[in-house]
Coordinates of C-alpha atoms and ligand atoms in Angstrom, one line a residue:
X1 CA -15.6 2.9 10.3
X2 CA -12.3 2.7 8.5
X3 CA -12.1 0.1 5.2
X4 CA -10.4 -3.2 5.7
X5 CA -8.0 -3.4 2.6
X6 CA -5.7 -6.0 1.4
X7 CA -3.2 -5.4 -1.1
X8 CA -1.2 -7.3 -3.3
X9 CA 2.1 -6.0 -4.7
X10 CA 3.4 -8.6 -6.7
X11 CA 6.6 -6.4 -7.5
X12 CA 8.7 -7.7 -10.8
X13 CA 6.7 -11.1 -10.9
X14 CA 4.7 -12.5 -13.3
X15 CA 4.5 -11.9 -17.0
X16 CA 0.9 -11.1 -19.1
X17 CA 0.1 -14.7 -20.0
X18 CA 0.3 -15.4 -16.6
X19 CA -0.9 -12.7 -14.4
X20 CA -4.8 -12.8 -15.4
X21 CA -4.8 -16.7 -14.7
X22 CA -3.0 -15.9 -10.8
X23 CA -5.4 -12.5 -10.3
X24 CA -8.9 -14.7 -11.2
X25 CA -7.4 -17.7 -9.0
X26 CA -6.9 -14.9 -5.7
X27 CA -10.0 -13.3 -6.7
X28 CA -12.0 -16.6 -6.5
X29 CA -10.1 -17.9 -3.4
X30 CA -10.9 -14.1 -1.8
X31 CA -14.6 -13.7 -1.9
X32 CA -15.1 -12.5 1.4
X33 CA -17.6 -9.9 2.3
X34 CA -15.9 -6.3 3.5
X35 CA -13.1 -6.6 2.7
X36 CA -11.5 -4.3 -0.4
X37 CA -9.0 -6.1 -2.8
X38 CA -6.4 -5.1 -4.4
X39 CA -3.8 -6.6 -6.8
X40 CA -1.2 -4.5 -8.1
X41 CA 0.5 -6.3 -10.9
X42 CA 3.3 -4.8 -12.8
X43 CA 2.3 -2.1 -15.5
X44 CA 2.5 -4.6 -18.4
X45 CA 0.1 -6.9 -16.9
X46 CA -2.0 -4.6 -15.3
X47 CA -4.5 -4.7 -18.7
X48 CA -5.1 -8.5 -18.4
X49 CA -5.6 -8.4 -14.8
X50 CA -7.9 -5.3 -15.6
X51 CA -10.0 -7.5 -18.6
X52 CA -9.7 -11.0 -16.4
X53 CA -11.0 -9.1 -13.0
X54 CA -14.3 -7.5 -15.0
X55 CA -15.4 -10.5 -16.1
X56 CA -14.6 -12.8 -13.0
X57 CA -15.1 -10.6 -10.4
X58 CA -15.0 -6.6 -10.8
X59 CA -15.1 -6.2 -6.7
X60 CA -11.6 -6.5 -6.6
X61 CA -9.2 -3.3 -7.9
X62 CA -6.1 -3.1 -9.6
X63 CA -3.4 -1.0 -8.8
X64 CA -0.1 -0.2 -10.5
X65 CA 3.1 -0.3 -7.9
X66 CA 4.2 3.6 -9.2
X67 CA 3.3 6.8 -11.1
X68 CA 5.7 9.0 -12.2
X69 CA 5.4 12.8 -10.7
X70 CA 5.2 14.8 -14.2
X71 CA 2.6 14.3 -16.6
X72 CA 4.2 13.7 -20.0
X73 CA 7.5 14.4 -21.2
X74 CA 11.0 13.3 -22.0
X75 CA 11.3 10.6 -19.0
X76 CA 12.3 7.3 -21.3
X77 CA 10.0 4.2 -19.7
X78 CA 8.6 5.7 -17.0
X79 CA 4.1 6.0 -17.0
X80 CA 2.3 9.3 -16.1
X81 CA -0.9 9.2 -13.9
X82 CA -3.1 9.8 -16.8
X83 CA -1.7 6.6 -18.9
X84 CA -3.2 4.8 -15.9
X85 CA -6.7 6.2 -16.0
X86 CA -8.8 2.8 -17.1
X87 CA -6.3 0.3 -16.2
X88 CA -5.7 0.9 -12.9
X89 CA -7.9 2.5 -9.7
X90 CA -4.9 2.2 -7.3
X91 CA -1.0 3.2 -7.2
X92 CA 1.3 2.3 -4.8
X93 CA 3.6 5.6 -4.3
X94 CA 7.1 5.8 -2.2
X95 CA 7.3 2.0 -2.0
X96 CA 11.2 1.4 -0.1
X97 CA 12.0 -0.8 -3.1
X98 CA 11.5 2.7 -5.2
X99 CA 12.9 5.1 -2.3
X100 CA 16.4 2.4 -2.8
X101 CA 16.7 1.5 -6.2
X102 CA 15.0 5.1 -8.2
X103 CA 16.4 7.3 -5.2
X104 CA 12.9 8.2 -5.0
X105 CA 13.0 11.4 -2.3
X106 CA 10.0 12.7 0.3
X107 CA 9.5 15.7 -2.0
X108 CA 9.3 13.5 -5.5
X109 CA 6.6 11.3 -3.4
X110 CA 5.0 13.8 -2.8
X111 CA 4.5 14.6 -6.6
X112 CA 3.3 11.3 -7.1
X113 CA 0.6 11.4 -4.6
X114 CA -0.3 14.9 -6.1
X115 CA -0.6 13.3 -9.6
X116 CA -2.2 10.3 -8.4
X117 CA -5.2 11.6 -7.0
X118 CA -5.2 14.3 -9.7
X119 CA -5.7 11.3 -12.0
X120 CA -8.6 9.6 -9.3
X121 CA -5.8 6.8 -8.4
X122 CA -6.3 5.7 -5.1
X123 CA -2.6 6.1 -3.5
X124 CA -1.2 4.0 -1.1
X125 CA 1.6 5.6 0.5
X126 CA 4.3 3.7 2.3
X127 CA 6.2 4.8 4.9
X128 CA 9.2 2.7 7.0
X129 CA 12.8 3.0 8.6
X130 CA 15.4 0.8 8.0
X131 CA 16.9 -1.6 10.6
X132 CA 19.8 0.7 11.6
X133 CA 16.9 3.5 12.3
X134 CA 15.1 1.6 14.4
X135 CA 17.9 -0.2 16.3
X136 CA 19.0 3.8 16.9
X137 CA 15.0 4.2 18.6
X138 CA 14.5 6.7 15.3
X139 CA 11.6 4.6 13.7
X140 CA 9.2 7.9 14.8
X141 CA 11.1 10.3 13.8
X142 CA 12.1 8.9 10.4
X143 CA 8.4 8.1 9.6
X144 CA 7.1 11.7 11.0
X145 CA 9.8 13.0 8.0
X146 CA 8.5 11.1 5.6
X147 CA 4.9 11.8 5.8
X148 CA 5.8 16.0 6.6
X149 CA 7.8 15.2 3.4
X150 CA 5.4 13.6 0.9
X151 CA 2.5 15.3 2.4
X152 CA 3.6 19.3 2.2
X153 CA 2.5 20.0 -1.6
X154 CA -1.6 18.9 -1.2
X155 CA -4.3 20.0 1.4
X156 CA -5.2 16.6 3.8
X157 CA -9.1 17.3 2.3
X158 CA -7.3 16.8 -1.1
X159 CA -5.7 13.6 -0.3
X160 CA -8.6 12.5 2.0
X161 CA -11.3 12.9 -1.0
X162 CA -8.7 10.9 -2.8
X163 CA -8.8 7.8 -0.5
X164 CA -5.2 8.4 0.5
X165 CA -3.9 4.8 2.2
X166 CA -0.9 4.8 4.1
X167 CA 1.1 1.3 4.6
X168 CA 3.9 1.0 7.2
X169 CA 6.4 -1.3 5.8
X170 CA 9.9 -1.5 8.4
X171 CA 12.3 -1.8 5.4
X172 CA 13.9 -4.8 7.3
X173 CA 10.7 -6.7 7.1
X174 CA 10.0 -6.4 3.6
X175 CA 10.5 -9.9 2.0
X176 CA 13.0 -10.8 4.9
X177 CA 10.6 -13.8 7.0
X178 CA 11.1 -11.1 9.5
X179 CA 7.8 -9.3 10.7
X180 CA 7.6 -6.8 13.2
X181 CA 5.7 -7.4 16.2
X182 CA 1.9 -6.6 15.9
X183 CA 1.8 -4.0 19.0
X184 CA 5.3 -2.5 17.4
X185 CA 3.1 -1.9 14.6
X186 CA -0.1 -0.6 16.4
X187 CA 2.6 1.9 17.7
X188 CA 3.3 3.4 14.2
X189 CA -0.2 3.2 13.4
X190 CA -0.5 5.7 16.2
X191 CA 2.0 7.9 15.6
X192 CA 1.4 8.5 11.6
X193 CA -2.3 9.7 13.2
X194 CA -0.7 11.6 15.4
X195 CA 1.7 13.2 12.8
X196 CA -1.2 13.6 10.3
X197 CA -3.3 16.1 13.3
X198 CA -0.6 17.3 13.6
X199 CA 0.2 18.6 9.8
X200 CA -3.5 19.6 10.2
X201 CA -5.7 16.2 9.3
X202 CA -7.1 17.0 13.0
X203 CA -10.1 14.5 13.1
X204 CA -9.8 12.9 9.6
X205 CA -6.3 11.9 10.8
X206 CA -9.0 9.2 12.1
X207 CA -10.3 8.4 8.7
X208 CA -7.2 7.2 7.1
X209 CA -6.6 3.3 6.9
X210 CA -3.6 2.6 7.7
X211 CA -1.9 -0.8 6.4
X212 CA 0.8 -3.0 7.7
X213 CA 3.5 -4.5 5.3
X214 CA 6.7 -6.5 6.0
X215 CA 6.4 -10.2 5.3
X216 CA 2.7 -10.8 5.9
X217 CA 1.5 -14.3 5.7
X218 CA -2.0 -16.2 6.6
X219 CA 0.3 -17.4 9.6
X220 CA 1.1 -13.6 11.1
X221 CA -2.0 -11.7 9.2
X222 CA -4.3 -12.1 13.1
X223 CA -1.1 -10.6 15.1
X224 CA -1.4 -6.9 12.7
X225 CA -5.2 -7.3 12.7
X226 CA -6.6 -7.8 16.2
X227 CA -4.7 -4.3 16.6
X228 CA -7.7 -2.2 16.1
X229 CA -5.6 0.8 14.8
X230 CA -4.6 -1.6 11.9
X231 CA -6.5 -1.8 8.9
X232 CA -5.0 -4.2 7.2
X233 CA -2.2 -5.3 4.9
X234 CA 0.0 -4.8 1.9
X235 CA 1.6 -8.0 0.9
X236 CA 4.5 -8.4 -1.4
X237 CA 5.7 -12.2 -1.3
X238 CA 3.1 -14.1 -0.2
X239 CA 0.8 -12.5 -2.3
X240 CA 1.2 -14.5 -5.5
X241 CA 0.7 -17.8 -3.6
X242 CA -3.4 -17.9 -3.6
X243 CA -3.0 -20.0 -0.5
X244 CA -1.9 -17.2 1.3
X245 CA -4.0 -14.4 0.1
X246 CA -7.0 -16.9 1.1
X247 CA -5.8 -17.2 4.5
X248 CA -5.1 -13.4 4.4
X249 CA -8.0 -12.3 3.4
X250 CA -10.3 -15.0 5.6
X251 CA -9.0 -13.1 8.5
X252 CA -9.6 -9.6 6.8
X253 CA -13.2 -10.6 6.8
X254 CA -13.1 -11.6 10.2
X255 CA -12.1 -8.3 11.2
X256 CA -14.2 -6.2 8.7
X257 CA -17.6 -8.4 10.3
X258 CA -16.1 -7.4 13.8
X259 CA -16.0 -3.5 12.8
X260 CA -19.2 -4.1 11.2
X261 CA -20.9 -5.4 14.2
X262 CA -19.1 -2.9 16.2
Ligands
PEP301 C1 5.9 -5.2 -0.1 O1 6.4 -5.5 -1.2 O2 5.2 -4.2 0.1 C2 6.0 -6.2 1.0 C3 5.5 -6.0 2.1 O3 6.7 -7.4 0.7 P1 6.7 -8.7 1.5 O4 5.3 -9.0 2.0 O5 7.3 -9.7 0.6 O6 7.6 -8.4 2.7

């Protein structure tokens, strides 16, 4: 039985007098057995959220939103997987934000990952096409690349010890209002399986959660999750709004009791 996760990628928002105030607030509004959380605040913050989160409620993780792929060196401002080790249990790697604006390639993603669960950081690896790619039909094919592409450098039982995630986020529904369809994303849920046996994951292809993301709210959240091949979400935009990620995570449980009872 495959975890129900929700994660929250608050991107470039909030500052460290802020952030441990907004995690305890989701955490309190989120108590909902079964269901892993996850708030991925940016680096500076992610201490705060750490201290706030053991003392209020240590269930819920903290992730950082990337890793660099070396481990030290002369890379001005960037963080290494091992500056993460007691701060953060999660990393989001190959995020489209990072694939536009830090020209972040397949191969450099695939570092990360490498470095990531070197480090025991639980990666969550996005995947997506852009609008033009999917108005061409190429929304398999460009995904299928991206995973053969970050996934080459490490063995699957490598990433699969490491509780590799993967998210599909369509890059045209990332903080649009525009979501794909829930059976639109069932259909990529089955394909990145099918392209993980097929780079040799075989049966553990069926052991890897796989998350939607594109404008999530506690108004679309029932749409991705009464797809069984979904296993939940990783919200950018409504994930700061503790109304939301109550709503979100409500029906998270729902599911997660379901699979339970299954
Ligand atoms: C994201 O940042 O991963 C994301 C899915 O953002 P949003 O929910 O705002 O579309």
């Amino acid at each position: 039985m495959r975890d129900v996760i929700v994660a929250a990628n608050w991107k470039m928002h909030t500052t460290p007098s802020d952030a441990g105030d907004l995690a305890s607030t989701i955490a309190a509004r989120t108590r909902v057995s079964g269901v892993t959380r996850v708030i991925c605040p940016p680096f500076v913050s992610l201490a705060v959220v750490r201290d706030t989160l053991a003392s209020s409620d240590p269930d819920v993780g903290v992730g950082a939103q990337t890793v660099h792929h070396e481990l030290q060196g002369a890379y001005t401002g960037e963080i290494a997987a091992p500056m993460l080790v007691g701060l953060a249990s999660w990393v989001i790697v190959g995020h489209s934000e990072r694939r536009r604006d830090a020209a972040e390639t397949d191969e450099l993603i695939g570092r990360k990952l490498g470095r990531a669960v070197d480090a025991g950081l639980r990666p969550i690896l996005c995947v997506g096409e852009r609008l033009d790619e999917r108005e061409a039909g190429n929304q398999a094919d460009v995904v299928e690349r991206q995973l053969a592409g970050a996934l080459a450098a490490r063995e699957p039982a490598e990433l699969l010890a490491g509780g590799m995630v993967i998210a599909y986020e369509p890059v045209w529904a990332i903080g649009t209002g525009r979501n794909a369809s829930g059976r639109d994303a069932a259909a990529m849920s089955a394909t990145i399986r099918d392209v993980l046996a097929g780079l040799g994951w075989k049966a553990a292809a069926d052991d890897v959660p796989v998350l939607y993301g594109g404008s999530v709210t506690s108004s679309n959240i029932a749409e991705f999750l009464a797809e069984p091949s979904i296993d939940g979400a990783l919200v950018g935009g409504a994930s700061l709004k503790p109304d939301e990620m109550a709503g979100i995570v409500a029906r998270a449980g729902l599911t997660a009791a379901a699979r339970t009872a299954a």
